[in-house]
mmCIF file of C-alpha atoms and ligand atoms in Angstrom:
data_model
loop_
_atom_site.group_PDB
_atom_site.id
_atom_site.type_symbol
_atom_site.label_atom_id
_atom_site.label_comp_id
_atom_site.label_asym_id
_atom_site.label_seq_id
_atom_site.Cartn_x
_atom_site.Cartn_y
_atom_site.Cartn_z
ATOM 1 C CA MET L 734 0.000 0.000 0.000
ATOM 2 C CA THR L 735 2.817 2.381 0.911
ATOM 3 C CA ASP L 736 4.559 1.594 -2.370
ATOM 4 C CA THR L 737 1.405 2.514 -4.291
ATOM 5 C CA ILE L 738 1.139 5.874 -2.501
ATOM 6 C CA ILE L 739 4.806 6.592 -3.183
ATOM 7 C CA ILE L 740 4.356 5.771 -6.883
ATOM 8 C CA ILE L 741 1.270 8.014 -7.116
ATOM 9 C CA LEU L 742 3.022 10.907 -5.342
ATOM 10 C CA ALA L 743 6.118 10.479 -7.534
ATOM 11 C CA SER L 744 3.915 10.503 -10.648
ATOM 12 C CA VAL L 745 2.118 13.660 -9.508
ATOM 13 C CA ALA L 746 5.451 15.333 -8.670
ATOM 14 C CA LEU L 747 6.870 14.333 -12.053
ATOM 15 C CA ALA L 748 3.768 15.640 -13.857
ATOM 16 C CA LEU L 749 4.006 18.958 -11.969
ATOM 17 C CA PHE L 750 7.714 19.225 -12.731
ATOM 18 C CA LEU L 751 7.171 18.552 -16.441
ATOM 19 C CA GLY L 752 4.253 21.011 -16.563
ATOM 20 C CA ILE L 753 6.341 23.755 -14.996
ATOM 21 C CA LEU L 754 9.239 22.911 -17.336
ATOM 22 C CA ILE L 755 6.982 23.189 -20.401
ATOM 23 C CA ILE L 756 5.642 26.553 -19.213
ATOM 24 C CA LEU L 757 9.173 27.860 -18.587
ATOM 25 C CA VAL L 758 10.500 26.701 -21.963
ATOM 26 C CA ASN L 759 7.454 28.161 -23.738
ATOM 27 C CA THR L 760 7.968 31.475 -21.960
ATOM 28 C CA LEU L 761 11.719 31.676 -22.485
ATOM 29 C CA LEU L 762 11.972 30.539 -26.108
ATOM 30 C CA PRO L 763 11.901 33.385 -28.619
ATOM 31 C CA LYS L 764 8.561 33.832 -30.319
ATOM 32 C CA GLU L 765 8.295 34.008 -34.088
ATOM 33 C CA ARG L 766 9.512 37.453 -35.011
ATOM 34 C CA LYS L 767 6.847 39.757 -36.277
ATOM 35 C CA LYS L 768 7.542 41.291 -39.665
ATOM 36 C CA PRO L 769 8.181 45.026 -39.707
ATOM 37 C CA GLU L 770 5.044 47.095 -40.259
ATOM 38 C CA LYS L 771 6.129 48.371 -43.696
ATOM 39 C CA VAL L 772 6.750 44.813 -44.878
ATOM 40 C CA GLU L 773 3.303 43.742 -43.653
ATOM 41 C CA ARG L 774 1.621 46.695 -45.395
ATOM 42 C CA LEU L 775 3.480 46.152 -48.663
ATOM 43 C CA LEU L 776 2.686 42.445 -48.642
ATOM 44 C CA GLU L 777 -0.970 43.456 -48.703
ATOM 45 C CA ILE L 778 -0.322 45.402 -51.925
ATOM 46 C CA VAL L 779 1.974 43.204 -54.044
ATOM 47 C CA PRO L 780 0.310 40.577 -56.287
ATOM 48 C CA LYS L 781 1.587 37.646 -54.153
ATOM 49 C CA ARG L 782 2.317 35.494 -57.181
ATOM 50 C CA ASP L 783 5.930 34.787 -56.198
ATOM 51 C CA CYS L 784 6.741 34.745 -59.905
ATOM 52 C CA GLY L 785 10.260 36.156 -59.588
ATOM 53 C CA ALA L 786 9.846 38.624 -62.462
ATOM 54 C CA CYS L 787 11.127 41.406 -60.199
ATOM 55 C CA GLY L 788 14.432 39.574 -59.804
ATOM 56 C CA TYR L 789 13.719 38.274 -56.325
ATOM 57 C CA ALA L 790 12.747 34.767 -55.271
ATOM 58 C CA GLY L 791 9.285 35.917 -54.270
ATOM 59 C CA CYS L 792 7.118 38.816 -53.198
ATOM 60 C CA GLU L 793 8.294 38.788 -49.590
ATOM 61 C CA GLU L 794 11.954 38.934 -50.598
ATOM 62 C CA TYR L 795 11.171 41.805 -52.975
ATOM 63 C CA VAL L 796 9.254 43.710 -50.298
ATOM 64 C CA LYS L 797 12.007 43.230 -47.726
ATOM 65 C CA ALA L 798 14.571 44.517 -50.233
ATOM 66 C CA ILE L 799 12.644 47.695 -51.050
ATOM 67 C CA VAL L 800 11.900 48.347 -47.387
ATOM 68 C CA GLU L 801 15.607 48.001 -46.611
ATOM 69 C CA ASP L 802 16.521 50.384 -49.433
ATOM 70 C CA PRO L 803 13.487 52.262 -50.830
ATOM 71 C CA GLU L 804 15.598 53.647 -53.703
ATOM 72 C CA ARG L 805 15.663 50.106 -55.113
ATOM 73 C CA ALA L 806 11.936 50.388 -55.815
ATOM 74 C CA LYS L 807 12.735 52.974 -58.506
ATOM 75 C CA THR L 808 14.711 50.526 -60.610
ATOM 76 C CA GLU L 809 13.597 47.124 -59.348
ATOM 77 C CA LYS L 810 9.881 47.032 -60.005
ATOM 78 C CA CYS L 811 7.164 44.434 -59.860
ATOM 79 C CA PRO L 812 6.018 44.232 -63.478
ATOM 80 C CA LEU L 813 2.668 42.813 -62.420
ATOM 81 C CA MET L 814 1.655 46.037 -60.669
ATOM 82 C CA SER L 815 3.736 48.630 -62.525
ATOM 83 C CA ARG L 816 0.679 49.926 -64.425
ATOM 84 C CA ASP L 817 -1.582 50.072 -61.378
ATOM 85 C CA LYS L 818 -1.266 53.732 -60.341
ATOM 86 C CA LYS L 819 -3.246 53.258 -57.135
ATOM 87 C CA LYS L 820 -0.952 50.500 -55.928
ATOM 88 C CA ILE L 821 2.153 52.449 -56.943
ATOM 89 C CA GLU L 822 0.900 55.439 -54.938
ATOM 90 C CA GLU L 823 0.316 53.208 -51.918
ATOM 91 C CA VAL L 824 3.862 51.867 -52.239
ATOM 92 C CA GLU L 825 5.180 55.442 -52.538
ATOM 93 C CA ASN L 826 3.338 56.483 -49.394
ATOM 94 C CA ILE L 827 4.688 53.557 -47.418
ATOM 95 C CA LEU L 828 8.273 53.899 -48.647
ATOM 96 C CA GLY L 829 8.363 57.686 -48.865
ATOM 97 C CA VAL L 830 9.780 57.739 -52.398
ATOM 98 C CA ASN L 831 8.477 58.967 -55.736
ATOM 99 C CA LEU L 832 8.235 56.052 -58.133
ATOM 100 C CA GLN L 833 6.451 57.880 -60.930
ATOM 101 C CA GLU L 834 9.158 60.399 -61.790
ATOM 102 C CA LYS L 835 9.642 61.085 -65.443
ATOM 103 C CA GLU L 836 13.061 59.881 -66.568
HETATM 104 S S1 LIG O 1481 7.335 40.392 -59.776
HETATM 105 FE FE1 LIG O 1481 5.744 41.040 -58.349
HETATM 106 S S2 LIG O 1481 4.424 39.235 -58.148
HETATM 107 FE FE2 LIG O 1481 6.359 38.521 -59.002
HETATM 108 S S3 LIG O 1481 7.627 37.932 -57.216
HETATM 109 FE FE3 LIG O 1481 8.136 40.054 -57.698
HETATM 110 S S4 LIG O 1481 6.775 41.240 -56.361
HETATM 111 FE FE4 LIG O 1481 5.932 39.176 -56.468
#
């Protein structure tokens, strides 16, 4: 009988220990990093086709590149939205650059 009680108490203690360990690890591990706000906003605008026509592997890579250096957006454009003035204006507002300058 005593052995049974000891086994039950050890099981409960082990369960508590593992529960606390899981909570600690979950709290201490880094969470998935949130994308910068400009990247999130631009991802709402780009066509999301991941076609690579802009020279990047996909839309997210393109957006990250133009957020990092907005001047890139003047020469490295997404051909799928280059004729959509409304989208270009939204991109200009987010990046703070003029993409419709006459050359
Ligand atoms: S060209 Fe446009 S749609 Fe294609 S990957 Fe680049 S940003 Fe995305």
